[in-house]
């Protein structure tokens, strides 16, 4: 058996150091340039019988090449799992698949895990062939409606089931997904909701200074909370921010142009950081000088909103993205350019422009003409 580090194939894909009948090998890029290598006894069957990880692709490939005998031993020891027959089997395989559960963000897993358990508790012994039976969709709707008192949670349950069944159909483990296209119970259209400048000023005044700086950067950049709290100075240039998008699983990068207001704010943040006793690599830090946690920034936002706008105020941190769009409209950027920055559809940008930017300009024009006519 060859034991030298893996070679590269014709298309640049790392070649396995050993060939085993029916075995399936998956390479998976890791954050920071690392590589994970998973070996399965059969395609679509898990969990992985052995795995290798390295801070660089070379490290992972060397570790794999040096463990050829371990791979063979794991292959010989691992019994072939039985064919997926019931929904419990499908959930188990989904959770072990690199293109399934393992591909979702950590925060998503925390939300979805209880629903996977609930799905198994409800239909764990359901034969996969029964998914195509008449009445299965009605069963899913009845299950969802049991949680109708919390509609968003009920929709999440259906979303998780839909994802698992879609994955199963794609792997040819199931013939049909009866959860596909089920209408959501929760309807809340925040597509054109923003935090107005007056509201933002009031919220920032009610927040801690560190919180206020974070809110204003969100309102000027349009970045998501997860991207903001992990933004580093190395990703900020004089005129734009360039970094991988945290929420993207397809390698999408954020390229955010910096307006004059954003550049002024970042200059202030940079000066504060340099003057700190312990300068941070992160652009945004809380009052104690450490990087924000996602939940911490969210709690700070909610407290400031209630204090500034009242207990019933319905303003989400995410609405600051709409605020950023109004700023980009006034630079001005086109709807298509803004949509590309925000990863939105141009129609959503146009709705915000029409409601907040164009309307204000019309009103300002009317006032100017009235003042002129009155000789002011």
CSV table of C-alpha atoms in Angstrom, one decimal:
chain,number,residue,atom,x,y,z
A,1,UNK,CA,0.0,0.0,0.0
A,2,UNK,CA,1.3,3.5,-0.8
A,3,UNK,CA,2.1,5.5,2.3
A,4,UNK,CA,3.5,8.7,0.8
A,5,UNK,CA,1.5,12.0,1.0
A,6,UNK,CA,-1.5,12.1,-1.4
A,7,UNK,CA,-0.9,13.2,-4.9
A,8,UNK,CA,-3.2,15.6,-6.8
A,9,UNK,CA,-5.5,14.3,-9.5
A,10,UNK,CA,-6.0,15.7,-13.0
A,11,UNK,CA,-8.4,18.4,-11.7
A,12,UNK,CA,-6.4,19.3,-8.6
A,13,UNK,CA,-8.5,17.1,-6.2
A,14,UNK,CA,-6.4,15.3,-3.5
A,15,UNK,CA,-6.0,11.6,-4.4
A,16,UNK,CA,-6.7,9.1,-1.7
A,17,UNK,CA,-3.7,7.2,-0.4
A,18,UNK,CA,-5.5,3.9,-0.6
A,19,UNK,CA,-8.5,2.5,-2.5
A,20,UNK,CA,-11.2,0.5,-0.7
A,21,UNK,CA,-14.1,-1.1,-2.5
A,22,UNK,CA,-17.2,1.0,-2.0
A,23,UNK,CA,-15.6,3.4,0.4
A,24,UNK,CA,-16.5,7.1,0.0
A,25,UNK,CA,-14.0,9.8,0.8
A,26,UNK,CA,-15.0,13.5,1.3
A,27,UNK,CA,-12.7,16.5,1.6
A,28,UNK,CA,-14.1,19.6,3.3
A,29,UNK,CA,-12.5,23.0,3.6
A,30,UNK,CA,-12.3,24.5,7.1
A,31,UNK,CA,-12.3,28.1,8.2
A,32,UNK,CA,-8.9,29.7,8.1
A,33,UNK,CA,-7.6,27.5,5.2
A,34,UNK,CA,-7.6,24.1,6.9
A,35,UNK,CA,-9.0,20.9,5.6
A,36,UNK,CA,-11.0,18.0,6.9
A,37,UNK,CA,-11.1,14.5,5.3
A,38,UNK,CA,-13.9,12.1,6.1
A,39,UNK,CA,-14.0,8.4,5.2
A,40,UNK,CA,-17.3,6.5,5.0
A,41,UNK,CA,-17.7,2.8,4.4
A,42,UNK,CA,-20.4,3.5,1.8
A,43,UNK,CA,-21.6,6.7,0.1
A,44,UNK,CA,-24.5,8.3,2.1
A,45,UNK,CA,-23.9,6.1,5.1
A,46,UNK,CA,-22.5,7.5,8.4
A,47,UNK,CA,-21.1,8.3,10.7
A,48,UNK,CA,-17.6,8.6,9.3
A,49,UNK,CA,-15.5,5.6,10.2
A,50,UNK,CA,-12.3,7.8,10.4
A,51,UNK,CA,-11.5,11.5,9.9
A,52,UNK,CA,-8.4,13.7,9.6
A,53,UNK,CA,-8.0,17.4,10.1
A,54,UNK,CA,-5.2,19.8,9.5
A,55,UNK,CA,-4.6,23.6,9.8
A,56,UNK,CA,-3.6,23.4,6.1
A,57,UNK,CA,-4.5,21.0,3.4
A,58,UNK,CA,-1.0,19.6,3.4
A,59,UNK,CA,-1.2,18.7,7.1
A,60,UNK,CA,-4.5,16.9,6.7
A,61,UNK,CA,-3.2,15.0,3.7
A,62,UNK,CA,0.0,14.0,5.5
A,63,UNK,CA,-1.9,12.8,8.5
A,64,UNK,CA,-4.1,10.7,6.2
A,65,UNK,CA,-1.2,9.2,4.3
A,66,UNK,CA,0.5,8.2,7.5
A,67,UNK,CA,-2.6,6.4,8.7
A,68,UNK,CA,-3.3,4.1,5.8
A,69,UNK,CA,-3.3,1.0,8.0
A,70,UNK,CA,-5.7,2.8,10.4
A,71,UNK,CA,-8.1,3.5,7.5
A,72,UNK,CA,-7.9,-0.1,6.4
A,73,UNK,CA,-8.6,-1.4,9.9
A,74,UNK,CA,-11.5,1.0,10.3
A,75,UNK,CA,-12.9,-0.2,7.0
A,76,UNK,CA,-12.6,-3.8,8.0
A,77,UNK,CA,-14.0,-3.3,11.4
A,78,UNK,CA,-17.0,-1.1,10.5
A,79,UNK,CA,-20.1,-3.2,9.6
A,80,UNK,CA,-22.1,-1.9,6.6
A,81,UNK,CA,-25.1,-0.1,8.1
A,82,UNK,CA,-28.4,-1.5,7.1
A,83,UNK,CA,-30.4,0.3,4.4
A,84,UNK,CA,-32.3,3.3,5.6
A,85,UNK,CA,-35.9,2.0,6.2
A,86,UNK,CA,-37.5,4.4,8.7
A,87,UNK,CA,-37.4,8.1,9.3
A,88,UNK,CA,-35.1,7.6,12.3
A,89,UNK,CA,-32.5,6.2,10.0
A,90,UNK,CA,-32.8,9.2,7.7
A,91,UNK,CA,-32.3,11.7,10.5
A,92,UNK,CA,-29.3,9.8,11.8
A,93,UNK,CA,-27.6,9.8,8.4
A,94,UNK,CA,-28.5,13.5,7.9
A,95,UNK,CA,-26.8,14.4,11.2
A,96,UNK,CA,-23.6,12.6,10.1
A,97,UNK,CA,-23.5,13.9,6.5
A,98,UNK,CA,-21.0,16.6,5.6
A,99,UNK,CA,-23.6,18.1,3.2
A,100,UNK,CA,-26.3,17.9,5.8
A,101,UNK,CA,-26.3,18.7,9.5
A,102,UNK,CA,-22.5,19.2,9.5
A,103,UNK,CA,-22.8,21.9,6.9
A,104,UNK,CA,-25.1,24.1,9.0
A,105,UNK,CA,-23.9,27.0,11.2
A,106,UNK,CA,-23.5,26.3,14.9
A,107,UNK,CA,-26.3,28.7,15.8
A,108,UNK,CA,-28.6,26.8,13.4
A,109,UNK,CA,-27.8,23.5,15.0
A,110,UNK,CA,-28.6,24.8,18.4
A,111,UNK,CA,-32.1,25.9,17.1
A,112,UNK,CA,-32.7,22.8,15.0
A,113,UNK,CA,-31.5,20.0,17.4
A,114,UNK,CA,-34.7,19.9,19.6
A,115,UNK,CA,-36.8,19.7,16.4
A,116,UNK,CA,-34.8,16.8,15.1
A,117,UNK,CA,-35.5,15.0,18.4
A,118,UNK,CA,-39.2,16.0,18.1
A,119,UNK,CA,-39.4,14.6,14.5
A,120,UNK,CA,-37.8,11.3,15.6
A,121,UNK,CA,-40.2,11.1,18.6
A,122,UNK,CA,-43.2,11.7,16.3
A,123,UNK,CA,-42.3,9.6,13.2
A,124,UNK,CA,-39.1,7.7,14.1
A,125,UNK,CA,-40.6,4.3,13.1
A,126,UNK,CA,-42.4,5.6,10.0
A,127,UNK,CA,-41.3,3.6,7.0
A,128,UNK,CA,-39.7,5.9,4.4
A,129,UNK,CA,-42.0,4.4,1.7
A,130,UNK,CA,-44.9,5.9,3.7
A,131,UNK,CA,-43.7,9.4,2.9
A,132,UNK,CA,-45.2,9.0,-0.5
A,133,UNK,CA,-48.6,7.8,0.8
A,134,UNK,CA,-51.7,9.9,0.5
A,135,UNK,CA,-52.5,11.7,3.8
A,136,UNK,CA,-48.8,12.2,4.9
A,137,UNK,CA,-48.9,15.9,4.1
A,138,UNK,CA,-52.1,16.2,6.2
A,139,UNK,CA,-50.3,14.4,9.1
A,140,UNK,CA,-47.4,17.0,8.9
A,141,UNK,CA,-49.9,19.9,8.9
A,142,UNK,CA,-51.7,18.4,11.9
A,143,UNK,CA,-48.3,18.1,13.7
A,144,UNK,CA,-47.4,21.7,12.9
A,145,UNK,CA,-50.8,23.0,14.0
A,146,UNK,CA,-50.2,21.5,17.5
A,147,UNK,CA,-47.6,24.2,17.9
A,148,UNK,CA,-49.8,27.0,16.4
A,149,UNK,CA,-49.7,29.0,19.7
A,150,UNK,CA,-46.0,29.7,18.8
A,151,UNK,CA,-46.2,30.1,15.0
A,152,UNK,CA,-42.6,30.9,14.4
A,153,UNK,CA,-41.5,27.8,16.4
A,154,UNK,CA,-44.1,25.7,14.4
A,155,UNK,CA,-42.6,27.0,11.1
A,156,UNK,CA,-39.1,26.1,12.3
A,157,UNK,CA,-40.3,22.5,12.9
A,158,UNK,CA,-41.6,22.2,9.4
A,159,UNK,CA,-38.5,23.8,8.0
A,160,UNK,CA,-36.2,21.2,9.7
A,161,UNK,CA,-38.4,18.3,8.5
A,162,UNK,CA,-38.4,19.8,5.0
A,163,UNK,CA,-34.6,20.1,5.1
A,164,UNK,CA,-34.1,16.5,6.2
A,165,UNK,CA,-36.6,15.1,3.7
A,166,UNK,CA,-35.1,17.1,0.9
A,167,UNK,CA,-31.7,15.7,1.8
A,168,UNK,CA,-33.1,12.2,1.8
A,169,UNK,CA,-34.7,12.6,-1.6
A,170,UNK,CA,-31.4,14.0,-3.0
A,171,UNK,CA,-29.5,11.0,-1.6
A,172,UNK,CA,-32.2,8.6,-3.1
A,173,UNK,CA,-33.0,7.4,0.4
A,174,UNK,CA,-36.6,8.7,0.1
A,175,UNK,CA,-38.9,9.0,-2.8
A,176,UNK,CA,-40.9,12.0,-1.8
A,177,UNK,CA,-40.9,15.1,0.5
A,178,UNK,CA,-44.4,15.7,1.7
A,179,UNK,CA,-43.3,18.8,3.7
A,180,UNK,CA,-42.2,20.7,0.6
A,181,UNK,CA,-44.1,24.0,0.0
A,182,UNK,CA,-46.1,24.0,3.3
A,183,UNK,CA,-47.1,27.6,3.9
A,184,UNK,CA,-45.8,29.3,7.0
A,185,UNK,CA,-48.0,30.2,9.9
A,186,UNK,CA,-46.0,33.2,10.9
A,187,UNK,CA,-46.3,36.2,8.5
A,188,UNK,CA,-44.2,39.3,9.2
A,189,UNK,CA,-43.1,41.4,6.3
A,190,UNK,CA,-40.1,43.5,7.5
A,191,UNK,CA,-38.7,43.8,4.0
A,192,UNK,CA,-38.9,47.6,3.9
A,193,UNK,CA,-38.6,48.3,7.7
A,194,UNK,CA,-35.7,50.5,8.8
A,195,UNK,CA,-34.5,52.3,11.9
A,196,UNK,CA,-35.0,56.0,11.1
A,197,UNK,CA,-32.2,58.5,11.9
A,198,UNK,CA,-34.2,60.0,14.7
A,199,UNK,CA,-34.9,56.5,16.2
A,200,UNK,CA,-31.2,55.6,15.9
A,201,UNK,CA,-30.1,58.7,17.7
A,202,UNK,CA,-32.5,58.0,20.5
A,203,UNK,CA,-31.4,54.4,20.8
A,204,UNK,CA,-27.7,55.3,20.7
A,205,UNK,CA,-28.3,57.9,23.5
A,206,UNK,CA,-29.9,55.1,25.6
A,207,UNK,CA,-27.1,52.6,25.0
A,208,UNK,CA,-23.6,52.2,26.3
A,209,UNK,CA,-21.0,54.1,24.3
A,210,UNK,CA,-19.6,50.8,23.0
A,211,UNK,CA,-23.1,49.7,22.0
A,212,UNK,CA,-23.9,53.0,20.3
A,213,UNK,CA,-20.7,52.7,18.2
A,214,UNK,CA,-21.7,49.2,17.1
A,215,UNK,CA,-25.2,50.3,16.2
A,216,UNK,CA,-24.0,53.2,14.1
A,217,UNK,CA,-21.5,50.9,12.2
A,218,UNK,CA,-24.3,48.5,11.5
A,219,UNK,CA,-26.5,51.4,10.2
A,220,UNK,CA,-23.7,52.6,8.0
A,221,UNK,CA,-22.4,49.3,6.6
A,222,UNK,CA,-25.5,47.1,6.5
A,223,UNK,CA,-23.5,44.2,7.9
A,224,UNK,CA,-25.2,41.4,9.8
A,225,UNK,CA,-24.7,41.1,13.5
A,226,UNK,CA,-22.5,38.0,13.1
A,227,UNK,CA,-20.3,39.7,10.5
A,228,UNK,CA,-20.0,42.8,12.6
A,229,UNK,CA,-18.8,41.2,15.8
A,230,UNK,CA,-16.1,39.2,14.0
A,231,UNK,CA,-14.9,42.0,11.8
A,232,UNK,CA,-11.2,42.6,12.1
A,233,UNK,CA,-9.0,45.6,11.3
A,234,UNK,CA,-7.2,43.5,8.7
A,235,UNK,CA,-10.5,43.4,6.7
A,236,UNK,CA,-11.0,47.2,6.7
A,237,UNK,CA,-9.3,49.3,4.0
A,238,UNK,CA,-9.5,53.0,3.4
A,239,UNK,CA,-12.6,52.8,1.2
A,240,UNK,CA,-14.2,49.4,1.7
A,241,UNK,CA,-14.6,46.3,3.9
A,242,UNK,CA,-13.7,43.0,2.3
A,243,UNK,CA,-14.3,39.7,4.2
A,244,UNK,CA,-16.0,36.3,3.9
A,245,UNK,CA,-19.7,36.4,4.9
A,246,UNK,CA,-20.3,34.4,8.1
A,247,UNK,CA,-23.8,33.3,7.0
A,248,UNK,CA,-22.7,32.1,3.5
A,249,UNK,CA,-21.9,28.5,2.9
A,250,UNK,CA,-21.0,29.1,-0.7
A,251,UNK,CA,-17.8,31.2,-0.3
A,252,UNK,CA,-19.6,34.6,-0.8
A,253,UNK,CA,-17.6,37.6,0.3
A,254,UNK,CA,-18.8,40.9,1.7
A,255,UNK,CA,-17.5,43.9,-0.2
A,256,UNK,CA,-19.0,46.9,1.6
A,257,UNK,CA,-18.1,50.5,0.3
A,258,UNK,CA,-17.5,53.0,3.1
A,259,UNK,CA,-19.4,56.2,3.0
A,260,UNK,CA,-17.8,59.4,4.5
A,261,UNK,CA,-19.8,58.8,7.7
A,262,UNK,CA,-18.6,55.2,7.9
A,263,UNK,CA,-15.0,56.3,7.4
A,264,UNK,CA,-15.3,58.9,10.1
A,265,UNK,CA,-16.7,56.4,12.5
A,266,UNK,CA,-14.0,53.8,11.7
A,267,UNK,CA,-11.3,56.4,12.2
A,268,UNK,CA,-12.7,57.1,15.7
A,269,UNK,CA,-12.8,53.4,16.4
A,270,UNK,CA,-9.3,52.9,15.2
A,271,UNK,CA,-8.0,55.8,17.4
A,272,UNK,CA,-9.8,54.4,20.4
A,273,UNK,CA,-8.3,51.0,19.8
A,274,UNK,CA,-4.7,52.3,19.4
A,275,UNK,CA,-5.1,54.3,22.7
A,276,UNK,CA,-6.3,51.2,24.5
A,277,UNK,CA,-4.0,49.4,27.0
A,278,UNK,CA,-4.7,46.2,25.1
A,279,UNK,CA,-5.5,47.0,21.5
A,280,UNK,CA,-7.8,44.4,19.8
A,281,UNK,CA,-7.7,42.8,16.4
A,282,UNK,CA,-11.5,43.3,16.3
A,283,UNK,CA,-13.1,46.5,15.1
A,284,UNK,CA,-15.9,46.4,17.7
A,285,UNK,CA,-15.3,45.7,21.4
A,286,UNK,CA,-17.6,46.0,24.4
A,287,UNK,CA,-17.0,48.3,27.4
A,288,UNK,CA,-14.4,45.9,28.9
A,289,UNK,CA,-12.4,45.8,25.7
A,290,UNK,CA,-13.2,42.3,24.6
A,291,UNK,CA,-15.0,41.3,21.4
A,292,UNK,CA,-18.8,41.2,21.4
A,293,UNK,CA,-20.7,38.0,21.6
A,294,UNK,CA,-23.7,37.8,19.2
A,295,UNK,CA,-26.2,37.5,22.1
A,296,UNK,CA,-24.5,40.2,24.1
A,297,UNK,CA,-24.9,42.8,21.3
A,298,UNK,CA,-28.5,41.7,20.8
A,299,UNK,CA,-29.3,42.1,24.5
A,300,UNK,CA,-27.7,45.5,24.5
A,301,UNK,CA,-29.8,46.5,21.4
A,302,UNK,CA,-33.1,45.3,22.9
A,303,UNK,CA,-32.5,47.1,26.2
A,304,UNK,CA,-31.6,50.4,24.5
A,305,UNK,CA,-34.7,50.1,22.1
A,306,UNK,CA,-37.1,49.6,25.1
A,307,UNK,CA,-35.5,52.5,27.0
A,308,UNK,CA,-35.5,54.9,24.1
A,309,UNK,CA,-38.7,53.9,22.2
A,310,UNK,CA,-40.9,52.2,24.8
A,311,UNK,CA,-41.6,48.6,25.9
A,312,UNK,CA,-43.7,47.9,22.9
A,313,UNK,CA,-41.2,49.2,20.3
A,314,UNK,CA,-40.8,46.7,17.4
A,315,UNK,CA,-37.3,47.5,16.1
A,316,UNK,CA,-34.9,44.7,15.4
A,317,UNK,CA,-31.2,44.9,15.1
A,318,UNK,CA,-31.6,43.5,11.6
A,319,UNK,CA,-33.7,46.6,10.6
A,320,UNK,CA,-30.4,48.5,10.7
A,321,UNK,CA,-29.6,46.9,7.3
A,322,UNK,CA,-32.5,48.9,5.8
A,323,UNK,CA,-31.1,52.0,7.4
A,324,UNK,CA,-27.8,51.3,5.6
A,325,UNK,CA,-29.7,50.9,2.3
A,326,UNK,CA,-31.1,54.5,2.7
A,327,UNK,CA,-27.6,55.8,3.1
A,328,UNK,CA,-26.4,53.9,0.0
A,329,UNK,CA,-29.3,55.3,-2.0
A,330,UNK,CA,-28.1,58.8,-1.2
A,331,UNK,CA,-24.5,58.3,-2.2
A,332,UNK,CA,-26.0,57.5,-4.7
A,333,UNK,CA,-25.7,53.8,-5.7
A,334,UNK,CA,-28.1,52.0,-8.1
A,335,UNK,CA,-30.6,49.6,-6.8
A,336,UNK,CA,-28.7,46.7,-8.4
A,337,UNK,CA,-25.4,47.8,-6.8
A,338,UNK,CA,-27.0,48.0,-3.4
A,339,UNK,CA,-28.8,44.7,-3.8
A,340,UNK,CA,-25.4,43.1,-4.6
A,341,UNK,CA,-23.9,44.5,-1.5
A,342,UNK,CA,-26.8,43.4,0.7
A,343,UNK,CA,-27.3,40.0,-1.0
A,344,UNK,CA,-31.0,41.1,-1.6
A,345,UNK,CA,-33.3,41.3,-4.5
A,346,UNK,CA,-33.4,44.7,-6.3
A,347,UNK,CA,-37.1,44.9,-5.6
A,348,UNK,CA,-36.5,45.0,-1.9
A,349,UNK,CA,-34.1,47.9,-2.3
A,350,UNK,CA,-36.6,49.7,-4.5
A,351,UNK,CA,-39.2,49.4,-1.8
A,352,UNK,CA,-37.0,51.1,0.8
A,353,UNK,CA,-35.9,53.8,-1.7
A,354,UNK,CA,-39.5,54.6,-2.5
A,355,UNK,CA,-40.7,54.6,1.1
A,356,UNK,CA,-37.9,56.5,2.8
A,357,UNK,CA,-35.7,58.2,0.3
A,358,UNK,CA,-37.8,59.3,-2.6
A,359,UNK,CA,-40.7,60.3,-0.3
A,360,UNK,CA,-38.4,62.5,1.8
A,361,UNK,CA,-37.0,64.2,-1.3
A,362,UNK,CA,-40.6,64.9,-2.6
A,363,UNK,CA,-41.6,66.4,0.7
A,364,UNK,CA,-38.4,68.5,0.9
A,365,UNK,CA,-39.1,69.8,-2.6
A,366,UNK,CA,-42.7,70.7,-1.7
A,367,UNK,CA,-41.5,72.6,1.4
A,368,UNK,CA,-38.9,74.4,-0.6
A,369,UNK,CA,-41.5,75.5,-3.2
A,370,UNK,CA,-43.9,76.6,-0.5
A,371,UNK,CA,-41.2,78.7,1.2
A,372,UNK,CA,-40.2,80.3,-2.1
A,373,UNK,CA,-43.8,81.2,-2.8
A,374,UNK,CA,-44.2,82.7,0.6
A,375,UNK,CA,-41.1,84.7,0.1
A,376,UNK,CA,-39.1,83.1,2.9
